[in-house]
Short mmCIF file of C-alpha atoms in Angstrom, two decimals:
data_model
loop_
_atom_site.label_atom_id
_atom_site.label_comp_id
_atom_site.label_asym_id
_atom_site.label_seq_id
_atom_site.Cartn_x
_atom_site.Cartn_y
_atom_site.Cartn_z
CA ASN Y 1 -12.68 6.77 -48.22
CA ALA Y 2 -8.96 6.49 -48.86
CA GLY Y 3 -8.66 10.02 -50.20
CA ALA Y 4 -6.38 8.68 -52.91
CA CYS Y 5 -5.98 9.95 -56.44
CA VAL Y 6 -5.35 6.92 -58.63
CA GLN Y 7 -4.19 7.28 -62.22
CA LEU Y 8 -3.99 4.42 -64.70
CA GLU Y 9 -2.10 4.30 -67.96
CA THR Y 10 -3.81 2.08 -70.49
CA LEU Y 11 -1.22 0.26 -72.58
CA TYR Y 12 -3.71 -1.61 -74.75
CA GLY Y 13 -7.35 -2.62 -75.00
CA ASP Y 14 -10.52 -1.30 -76.59
CA ASN Y 15 -13.27 -2.32 -74.16
CA THR Y 16 -13.48 0.41 -71.49
CA HIS Y 17 -15.30 -1.92 -69.08
CA HIS Y 18 -12.45 -4.44 -69.16
CA ILE Y 19 -9.83 -1.70 -68.92
CA ALA Y 20 -11.48 -0.25 -65.80
CA GLU Y 21 -12.02 -3.71 -64.29
CA SER Y 22 -8.37 -4.68 -64.73
CA GLY Y 23 -7.28 -1.38 -63.18
CA PHE Y 24 -9.43 -1.91 -60.10
CA LYS Y 25 -8.24 -5.50 -59.75
CA ALA Y 26 -4.61 -4.38 -59.98
CA LEU Y 27 -5.19 -1.68 -57.35
CA ALA Y 28 -6.95 -4.16 -55.04
CA GLY Y 29 -4.07 -6.63 -55.37
CA ALA Y 30 -1.49 -3.95 -54.64
CA LEU Y 31 -3.40 -2.72 -51.58
CA ARG Y 32 -3.85 -6.28 -50.30
CA GLU Y 33 -0.14 -6.96 -50.64
CA ALA Y 34 0.72 -3.69 -48.91
CA VAL Y 35 -1.36 -4.38 -45.77
CA GLU Y 36 -1.29 -8.18 -45.54
CA ARG Y 37 0.38 -9.60 -42.46
CA ASP Y 38 3.49 -11.58 -43.33
CA PRO Y 39 3.85 -14.98 -41.64
CA LYS Y 40 7.63 -14.78 -42.22
CA THR Y 41 7.79 -11.87 -39.76
CA GLY Y 42 5.72 -13.58 -37.08
CA GLY Y 43 2.44 -12.15 -38.38
CA HIS Y 44 3.36 -8.53 -37.74
CA ALA Y 45 1.86 -5.73 -39.79
CA PRO Y 46 3.99 -4.51 -42.70
CA SER Y 47 6.30 -1.70 -41.66
CA THR Y 48 9.48 0.06 -42.72
CA LYS Y 49 10.27 0.90 -39.10
CA GLY Y 50 13.96 0.28 -38.49
CA VAL Y 51 14.60 -0.33 -42.19
CA LEU Y 52 14.78 3.15 -43.67
#
């Protein structure tokens, strides 16, 4: 359980199933990108340590 409150703004579409599916796929892609190890950094976990 991520304990996250996710809100989606539907810009277009009529089929609620497809709207929900696209929202979940977008969220999954964003989460994957956020936690994926980057080979350009030697495979380290993503971090803002030393950047901010």
